[in-house]
């Protein structure tokens, strides 16, 4: 008998994996520093976003947090239907005083 692995899970290589049809919430909490290593002060108008794209580079889902660097990603019963088995890409960006790409082309795998 094969036992399923935890879903969702983050693998050693940084890949986010889950089983098709699963529902869950995961929070990407980014701790940003400037070039001098000083933590960035987040303003009420700053925006952090996490975006999932498919193999055609089309956006499947985008999650936004304003005034925070913690982005809550909720894969609910409706959104999970958009994620068929396959490989997806995750990008994250912080739009504040400066625009900063935090993650680019990180993998998400739906099994």
PDB file of C-alpha atoms in Angstrom:
ATOM      1  CA  UNK A   1       0.000   0.000   0.000  1.00  0.00           C
ATOM      2  CA  UNK A   2       1.345   3.420  -0.973  1.00  0.00           C
ATOM      3  CA  UNK A   3       0.731   6.226   1.468  1.00  0.00           C
ATOM      4  CA  UNK A   4       0.252   9.747   0.086  1.00  0.00           C
ATOM      5  CA  UNK A   5       2.804  12.385   0.977  1.00  0.00           C
ATOM      6  CA  UNK A   6       1.781  15.505   2.859  1.00  0.00           C
ATOM      7  CA  UNK A   7      -0.197  17.874   0.668  1.00  0.00           C
ATOM      8  CA  UNK A   8       0.709  20.639   0.227  1.00  0.00           C
ATOM      9  CA  UNK A   9       4.408  20.363   0.921  1.00  0.00           C
ATOM     10  CA  UNK A  10       7.579  22.253   0.081  1.00  0.00           C
ATOM     11  CA  UNK A  11      10.326  19.936  -1.107  1.00  0.00           C
ATOM     12  CA  UNK A  12      14.059  20.277  -0.472  1.00  0.00           C
ATOM     13  CA  UNK A  13      14.501  21.880  -3.905  1.00  0.00           C
ATOM     14  CA  UNK A  14      11.918  24.558  -3.033  1.00  0.00           C
ATOM     15  CA  UNK A  15       9.131  23.103  -5.173  1.00  0.00           C
ATOM     16  CA  UNK A  16       5.601  23.507  -3.820  1.00  0.00           C
ATOM     17  CA  UNK A  17       3.685  20.251  -4.423  1.00  0.00           C
ATOM     18  CA  UNK A  18       0.097  19.190  -3.859  1.00  0.00           C
ATOM     19  CA  UNK A  19      -2.407  16.669  -5.140  1.00  0.00           C
ATOM     20  CA  UNK A  20      -4.956  17.690  -7.743  1.00  0.00           C
ATOM     21  CA  UNK A  21      -8.237  18.673  -6.126  1.00  0.00           C
ATOM     22  CA  UNK A  22      -6.745  19.433  -2.700  1.00  0.00           C
ATOM     23  CA  UNK A  23      -7.727  22.649  -0.932  1.00  0.00           C
ATOM     24  CA  UNK A  24      -5.399  24.517   1.418  1.00  0.00           C
ATOM     25  CA  UNK A  25      -4.043  27.858   2.570  1.00  0.00           C
ATOM     26  CA  UNK A  26      -0.353  28.699   2.614  1.00  0.00           C
ATOM     27  CA  UNK A  27       1.231  32.024   3.583  1.00  0.00           C
ATOM     28  CA  UNK A  28       4.296  33.405   1.820  1.00  0.00           C
ATOM     29  CA  UNK A  29       5.829  35.698   4.468  1.00  0.00           C
ATOM     30  CA  UNK A  30       8.708  37.637   2.939  1.00  0.00           C
ATOM     31  CA  UNK A  31      11.266  39.291   5.208  1.00  0.00           C
ATOM     32  CA  UNK A  32      12.913  41.960   3.067  1.00  0.00           C
ATOM     33  CA  UNK A  33      16.129  43.861   3.710  1.00  0.00           C
ATOM     34  CA  UNK A  34      17.874  46.654   1.830  1.00  0.00           C
ATOM     35  CA  UNK A  35      21.456  46.388   0.533  1.00  0.00           C
ATOM     36  CA  UNK A  36      22.804  47.318   3.975  1.00  0.00           C
ATOM     37  CA  UNK A  37      20.855  44.490   5.631  1.00  0.00           C
ATOM     38  CA  UNK A  38      18.335  46.831   7.257  1.00  0.00           C
ATOM     39  CA  UNK A  39      14.761  45.474   7.314  1.00  0.00           C
ATOM     40  CA  UNK A  40      12.452  47.265   4.885  1.00  0.00           C
ATOM     41  CA  UNK A  41       9.648  49.168   6.576  1.00  0.00           C
ATOM     42  CA  UNK A  42       6.405  48.280   4.826  1.00  0.00           C
ATOM     43  CA  UNK A  43       4.043  51.201   4.174  1.00  0.00           C
ATOM     44  CA  UNK A  44       0.246  50.949   4.086  1.00  0.00           C
ATOM     45  CA  UNK A  45       0.320  51.470   0.321  1.00  0.00           C
ATOM     46  CA  UNK A  46       2.996  48.839  -0.453  1.00  0.00           C
ATOM     47  CA  UNK A  47       1.791  45.733  -2.281  1.00  0.00           C
ATOM     48  CA  UNK A  48       3.169  42.197  -2.268  1.00  0.00           C
ATOM     49  CA  UNK A  49       1.876  39.717  -4.812  1.00  0.00           C
ATOM     50  CA  UNK A  50       2.247  36.025  -5.598  1.00  0.00           C
ATOM     51  CA  UNK A  51       1.322  34.812  -9.069  1.00  0.00           C
ATOM     52  CA  UNK A  52       0.894  31.284 -10.449  1.00  0.00           C
ATOM     53  CA  UNK A  53       1.409  30.765 -14.208  1.00  0.00           C
ATOM     54  CA  UNK A  54       0.908  27.708 -16.415  1.00  0.00           C
ATOM     55  CA  UNK A  55       3.187  26.306 -19.153  1.00  0.00           C
ATOM     56  CA  UNK A  56       1.746  28.838 -21.640  1.00  0.00           C
ATOM     57  CA  UNK A  57       2.795  31.631 -19.261  1.00  0.00           C
ATOM     58  CA  UNK A  58      -0.860  32.476 -18.590  1.00  0.00           C
ATOM     59  CA  UNK A  59      -1.811  33.623 -15.100  1.00  0.00           C
ATOM     60  CA  UNK A  60      -3.878  30.988 -13.298  1.00  0.00           C
ATOM     61  CA  UNK A  61      -4.149  32.878 -10.005  1.00  0.00           C
ATOM     62  CA  UNK A  62      -2.786  36.035  -8.383  1.00  0.00           C
ATOM     63  CA  UNK A  63      -2.834  36.826  -4.671  1.00  0.00           C
ATOM     64  CA  UNK A  64      -2.205  40.317  -3.292  1.00  0.00           C
ATOM     65  CA  UNK A  65      -1.485  41.757   0.152  1.00  0.00           C
ATOM     66  CA  UNK A  66      -1.496  45.516   0.743  1.00  0.00           C
ATOM     67  CA  UNK A  67       0.512  46.978   3.604  1.00  0.00           C
ATOM     68  CA  UNK A  68       2.158  43.633   4.342  1.00  0.00           C
ATOM     69  CA  UNK A  69       4.785  41.261   3.001  1.00  0.00           C
ATOM     70  CA  UNK A  70       2.724  38.215   4.042  1.00  0.00           C
ATOM     71  CA  UNK A  71       0.646  36.969   1.109  1.00  0.00           C
ATOM     72  CA  UNK A  72      -2.040  34.408   1.892  1.00  0.00           C
ATOM     73  CA  UNK A  73      -2.579  31.915  -0.914  1.00  0.00           C
ATOM     74  CA  UNK A  74      -5.895  30.108  -0.609  1.00  0.00           C
ATOM     75  CA  UNK A  75      -6.500  27.261  -3.002  1.00  0.00           C
ATOM     76  CA  UNK A  76     -10.210  26.758  -2.385  1.00  0.00           C
ATOM     77  CA  UNK A  77     -12.720  24.367  -3.939  1.00  0.00           C
ATOM     78  CA  UNK A  78     -13.247  26.655  -6.947  1.00  0.00           C
ATOM     79  CA  UNK A  79      -9.617  27.590  -7.634  1.00  0.00           C
ATOM     80  CA  UNK A  80      -8.301  24.039  -7.253  1.00  0.00           C
ATOM     81  CA  UNK A  81     -10.269  23.078 -10.383  1.00  0.00           C
ATOM     82  CA  UNK A  82      -8.039  25.415 -12.444  1.00  0.00           C
ATOM     83  CA  UNK A  83      -4.929  23.491 -11.395  1.00  0.00           C
ATOM     84  CA  UNK A  84      -4.792  20.290 -13.453  1.00  0.00           C
ATOM     85  CA  UNK A  85      -1.913  17.837 -13.010  1.00  0.00           C
ATOM     86  CA  UNK A  86       1.246  19.495 -14.241  1.00  0.00           C
ATOM     87  CA  UNK A  87       3.984  22.009 -13.591  1.00  0.00           C
ATOM     88  CA  UNK A  88       3.291  25.657 -12.785  1.00  0.00           C
ATOM     89  CA  UNK A  89       5.534  28.631 -12.071  1.00  0.00           C
ATOM     90  CA  UNK A  90       5.351  30.915  -9.045  1.00  0.00           C
ATOM     91  CA  UNK A  91       6.498  34.529  -9.105  1.00  0.00           C
ATOM     92  CA  UNK A  92       6.475  37.022  -6.247  1.00  0.00           C
ATOM     93  CA  UNK A  93       6.980  40.765  -6.379  1.00  0.00           C
ATOM     94  CA  UNK A  94       7.047  43.573  -3.842  1.00  0.00           C
ATOM     95  CA  UNK A  95       5.852  46.989  -5.040  1.00  0.00           C
ATOM     96  CA  UNK A  96       6.916  49.656  -2.578  1.00  0.00           C
ATOM     97  CA  UNK A  97       9.380  52.506  -2.763  1.00  0.00           C
ATOM     98  CA  UNK A  98      11.226  50.167  -5.123  1.00  0.00           C
ATOM     99  CA  UNK A  99       9.803  47.328  -7.191  1.00  0.00           C
ATOM    100  CA  UNK A 100      11.553  44.107  -6.208  1.00  0.00           C
ATOM    101  CA  UNK A 101      11.196  40.650  -7.712  1.00  0.00           C
ATOM    102  CA  UNK A 102      11.349  38.198  -4.812  1.00  0.00           C
ATOM    103  CA  UNK A 103      10.708  34.911  -6.635  1.00  0.00           C
ATOM    104  CA  UNK A 104      10.874  34.178 -10.354  1.00  0.00           C
ATOM    105  CA  UNK A 105       9.926  30.900 -12.028  1.00  0.00           C
ATOM    106  CA  UNK A 106       9.802  28.839  -8.836  1.00  0.00           C
ATOM    107  CA  UNK A 107       8.077  25.522  -9.461  1.00  0.00           C
ATOM    108  CA  UNK A 108       4.732  24.277  -8.262  1.00  0.00           C
ATOM    109  CA  UNK A 109       3.742  20.739  -9.164  1.00  0.00           C
ATOM    110  CA  UNK A 110       0.200  19.407  -9.040  1.00  0.00           C
ATOM    111  CA  UNK A 111       0.210  15.624  -8.867  1.00  0.00           C
TER     112      UNK A 111
END
